[in-house]
Short mmCIF file of C-alpha atoms and ligand atoms in Angstrom, two decimals:
data_model
loop_
_atom_site.label_atom_id
_atom_site.label_comp_id
_atom_site.label_asym_id
_atom_site.label_seq_id
_atom_site.Cartn_x
_atom_site.Cartn_y
_atom_site.Cartn_z
CA MET A 71 -8.33 19.41 -31.20
CA ARG A 72 -6.94 15.89 -31.06
CA ALA A 73 -5.39 13.83 -28.22
CA LEU A 74 -3.03 11.01 -28.27
CA TYR A 75 -4.04 8.39 -25.22
CA PRO A 76 -0.82 6.31 -24.68
CA GLY A 77 -0.53 2.81 -22.85
CA SER A 78 0.43 -0.54 -22.61
CA PHE A 79 -3.09 -1.78 -22.43
CA ASP A 80 -2.05 -5.69 -22.12
CA PRO A 81 -5.01 -5.83 -22.33
CA LEU A 82 -7.52 -3.19 -22.58
CA THR A 83 -9.85 -3.06 -19.44
CA LEU A 84 -13.20 -1.40 -18.76
CA GLY A 85 -11.24 1.17 -17.14
CA HIS A 86 -9.33 2.20 -20.01
CA LEU A 87 -12.06 2.10 -22.30
CA ASP A 88 -14.27 4.55 -20.09
CA LEU A 89 -11.33 6.96 -20.56
CA ILE A 90 -11.82 6.54 -24.28
CA GLU A 91 -15.39 7.06 -24.16
CA ARG A 92 -15.13 10.00 -22.27
CA SER A 93 -12.23 11.50 -24.18
CA ALA A 94 -13.86 11.00 -27.63
CA ALA A 95 -16.58 13.22 -26.06
CA LEU A 96 -14.27 16.29 -25.31
CA PHE A 97 -11.97 15.82 -28.49
CA ASP A 98 -12.41 15.96 -32.10
CA GLY A 99 -10.05 12.82 -32.73
CA VAL A 100 -8.44 10.62 -30.16
CA MET A 101 -5.36 8.34 -31.06
CA VAL A 102 -4.95 5.29 -28.82
CA ALA A 103 -1.48 4.14 -29.05
CA VAL A 104 -0.01 0.91 -28.20
CA LEU A 105 3.28 1.72 -26.77
CA GLN A 106 5.91 -0.85 -27.59
CA ASN A 107 8.10 -1.10 -25.23
CA PRO A 108 11.24 -3.12 -25.53
CA GLY A 109 11.62 -3.78 -21.99
CA LYS A 110 8.42 -5.26 -21.32
CA GLN A 111 7.22 -8.82 -22.23
CA PRO A 112 3.63 -8.37 -23.19
CA SER A 113 1.28 -10.80 -22.00
CA PHE A 114 -0.71 -9.94 -25.71
CA PRO A 115 0.95 -9.54 -28.75
CA LEU A 116 1.04 -6.34 -30.27
CA GLU A 117 -1.32 -7.09 -33.11
CA GLN A 118 -3.75 -8.62 -30.78
CA ARG A 119 -3.97 -5.59 -28.63
CA LEU A 120 -4.74 -3.53 -31.04
CA GLU A 121 -7.74 -5.81 -32.35
CA GLN A 122 -8.67 -5.84 -28.67
CA ILE A 123 -9.11 -1.95 -29.03
CA ARG A 124 -10.38 -1.70 -32.61
CA GLN A 125 -12.95 -4.00 -31.47
CA ALA A 126 -14.02 -2.29 -28.26
CA THR A 127 -14.26 1.20 -29.73
CA SER A 128 -16.05 0.35 -33.13
CA HIS A 129 -18.91 2.34 -31.98
CA LEU A 130 -17.02 5.37 -31.36
CA GLN A 131 -16.61 8.49 -33.59
CA GLY A 132 -13.26 9.62 -34.18
CA VAL A 133 -11.36 7.26 -32.20
CA GLU A 134 -8.14 5.89 -34.33
CA VAL A 135 -5.77 2.99 -33.19
CA GLY A 136 -2.07 2.85 -33.48
CA SER A 137 1.04 1.93 -31.88
CA PHE A 138 4.46 3.42 -31.64
CA ASP A 139 8.07 2.67 -30.02
CA GLY A 140 10.16 5.88 -28.99
CA LEU A 141 9.19 8.81 -27.31
CA THR A 142 5.54 9.56 -26.56
CA VAL A 143 6.02 13.40 -27.67
CA GLU A 144 7.31 12.65 -30.97
CA TYR A 145 4.52 10.31 -31.56
CA ALA A 146 2.00 13.04 -30.26
CA ARG A 147 3.55 15.63 -33.06
CA ILE A 148 3.39 12.80 -35.68
CA CYS A 149 -0.40 12.39 -34.77
CA GLY A 150 -0.64 16.35 -34.90
CA ALA A 151 -2.02 15.83 -31.16
CA ARG A 152 -1.14 18.44 -28.59
CA VAL A 153 -2.80 16.73 -25.72
CA ILE A 154 -1.47 13.43 -24.18
CA LEU A 155 -4.27 11.74 -21.86
CA ARG A 156 -3.71 9.74 -18.96
CA GLY A 157 -5.70 8.04 -16.53
CA LEU A 158 -5.41 8.78 -12.43
CA ARG A 159 -6.95 5.97 -10.64
CA ALA A 160 -5.54 6.79 -6.98
CA LEU A 161 -2.65 8.64 -5.27
CA THR A 162 -0.34 5.72 -5.91
CA ASP A 163 -0.39 6.76 -9.82
CA PHE A 164 0.13 10.17 -9.21
CA GLU A 165 3.84 10.63 -8.62
CA PHE A 166 4.70 8.63 -11.55
CA GLU A 167 2.55 10.28 -13.76
CA LEU A 168 3.56 13.65 -12.72
CA GLN A 169 7.10 12.66 -13.28
CA ILE A 170 6.38 11.60 -16.98
CA ALA A 171 4.17 14.74 -17.50
CA HIS A 172 6.99 16.95 -16.28
CA THR A 173 9.62 14.97 -18.64
CA ASN A 174 7.30 15.08 -21.72
CA ARG A 175 7.10 19.04 -20.83
CA SER A 176 10.48 19.53 -20.84
CA LEU A 177 10.96 17.70 -24.07
CA SER A 178 8.09 19.38 -26.22
CA PRO A 179 6.48 22.24 -24.29
CA GLN A 180 3.77 22.54 -27.01
CA VAL A 181 2.45 19.30 -25.74
CA GLU A 182 0.23 19.32 -22.78
CA THR A 183 -0.32 16.29 -20.50
CA LEU A 184 -4.42 15.95 -19.30
CA PHE A 185 -5.33 13.75 -17.01
CA LEU A 186 -8.74 12.27 -16.09
CA ALA A 187 -9.89 10.79 -13.14
CA THR A 188 -10.96 7.45 -13.84
CA ALA A 189 -14.64 6.29 -12.82
CA ALA A 190 -14.76 5.38 -9.24
CA HIS A 191 -16.36 2.00 -10.18
CA HIS A 192 -13.16 1.25 -12.23
CA SER A 193 -10.62 2.74 -10.26
CA PHE A 194 -9.46 -0.64 -8.59
CA LEU A 195 -9.10 -2.04 -12.25
CA SER A 196 -5.72 -2.57 -13.89
CA SER A 197 -4.19 -4.58 -16.56
CA SER A 198 -2.31 -7.07 -14.17
CA VAL A 199 -5.20 -7.31 -11.41
CA VAL A 200 -7.09 -8.47 -14.58
CA LYS A 201 -4.80 -11.03 -15.49
CA GLU A 202 -4.16 -12.55 -12.04
CA VAL A 203 -8.15 -12.97 -11.64
CA ALA A 204 -8.18 -14.47 -14.88
CA ARG A 205 -5.20 -16.76 -14.16
CA PHE A 206 -7.01 -18.41 -11.56
CA GLY A 207 -10.52 -18.64 -13.40
CA GLY A 208 -12.04 -15.62 -11.82
CA ASP A 209 -14.99 -13.97 -13.70
CA VAL A 210 -13.41 -11.11 -15.29
CA SER A 211 -16.54 -10.21 -17.40
CA HIS A 212 -17.23 -6.64 -15.29
CA MET A 213 -13.53 -5.83 -15.77
CA VAL A 214 -12.73 -6.07 -19.33
CA PRO A 215 -14.76 -6.07 -22.83
CA ALA A 216 -16.02 -9.14 -23.86
CA GLY A 217 -13.53 -9.68 -26.60
CA VAL A 218 -10.85 -9.45 -24.03
CA ALA A 219 -12.10 -11.94 -21.75
CA GLN A 220 -12.50 -14.34 -24.55
CA ASP A 221 -8.63 -13.59 -24.93
CA LEU A 222 -8.07 -14.40 -21.50
CA ALA A 223 -9.47 -17.37 -21.09
CA ARG A 224 -7.43 -18.39 -24.05
CA LEU A 225 -4.36 -17.28 -22.80
CA PHE A 226 -4.94 -19.21 -19.47
CA ASN A 227 -6.31 -22.21 -21.17
CA ARG A 228 -9.41 -21.87 -19.97
CA SER A 229 -12.70 -22.72 -21.97
CA SER A 230 -14.51 -19.68 -20.20
CA PHE A 231 -15.07 -18.09 -17.13
CA PRO A 232 -17.76 -18.71 -14.84
CA GLN A 233 -21.21 -16.26 -14.75
P1 ADP B 365 1.27 2.23 -19.08
O1 ADP B 365 2.06 0.96 -18.88
O2 ADP B 365 1.81 3.12 -19.92
O3 ADP B 365 0.72 2.60 -17.54
P2 ADP B 365 -1.49 1.14 -19.05
O4 ADP B 365 -2.14 0.47 -19.92
O5 ADP B 365 -1.49 0.44 -17.38
O6 ADP B 365 -0.18 1.46 -19.61
O7 ADP B 365 -2.58 2.36 -18.57
C1 ADP B 365 -2.46 3.64 -19.74
C2 ADP B 365 -2.97 4.79 -18.95
O8 ADP B 365 -4.62 4.22 -18.81
C3 ADP B 365 -2.37 5.05 -17.83
O9 ADP B 365 -2.69 6.49 -18.03
C4 ADP B 365 -3.27 4.77 -17.08
O10 ADP B 365 -3.40 5.45 -15.45
C5 ADP B 365 -4.65 4.40 -17.24
N1 ADP B 365 -5.38 3.34 -16.48
C6 ADP B 365 -5.05 2.38 -16.12
N2 ADP B 365 -5.85 1.78 -15.92
C7 ADP B 365 -7.09 2.46 -15.52
C8 ADP B 365 -8.46 2.60 -15.28
N3 ADP B 365 -9.01 1.29 -14.59
N4 ADP B 365 -9.14 3.18 -15.35
C9 ADP B 365 -8.46 4.58 -16.17
N5 ADP B 365 -7.67 4.62 -16.36
C10 ADP B 365 -6.91 3.97 -16.26
#
C-alpha cells in the first residue's frame, strides 16, 4: 500500500523526517509531496524544498518526492495512494487536522487519513519555530537535517550557526 505525506515543508525538520522514516517502514511506498499553496509566501522556493527532502531521504527505500497544487485527495488518486499521512504533535494540531481529514473523506471516501504521533523529543518542532531560532542566530543543528541548516544560514545571511 502506498501513502501520501503532504505538507508545506518550509523547511523540512527532523520531526518531518522522523515521520517519513517511520512511514517508510510501514508502507510499500511513500510519496512526500510539497503543497504549492498560492495563499502562502514560502521562505524557501519549491525547488529548494524538494531538494532538501530528496537529500534528507536519499537513504530510504520506497520514498519519492513530488509537489502538487489543488486538492490533496486528487493528488493521492494520481499517485495511487490510499492513505494520506499526517503528524500529530499536540492537541493544538488535532482540531485542524480532524477538520481536514473529514473534508477529505467527504470528497473521496476511499482515501483514509492516518495520523502518526510525533516522536516525543520532536513534538516541539515546527518549521516556523526553526526559522525563528535561525533568524536570531541560534543553533538549529538538532532540529533540521544538515543541508537545511546550511540553507537557513544562507537565508538569514549567517556564515554558520554556533555549535
Ligand atoms: P502544513 O502546512 O500542511 O501543516 P507542515 O510542513 O507544517 O505543513 O506539516 C506537514 C505535516 O507534518 C503535518 O501533518 C504536521 O502535523 C506534520 N509535522 C509538523 N511538524 C512535525 C514534527 N515536529 N513531527 C512530526 N510531524 C510533524
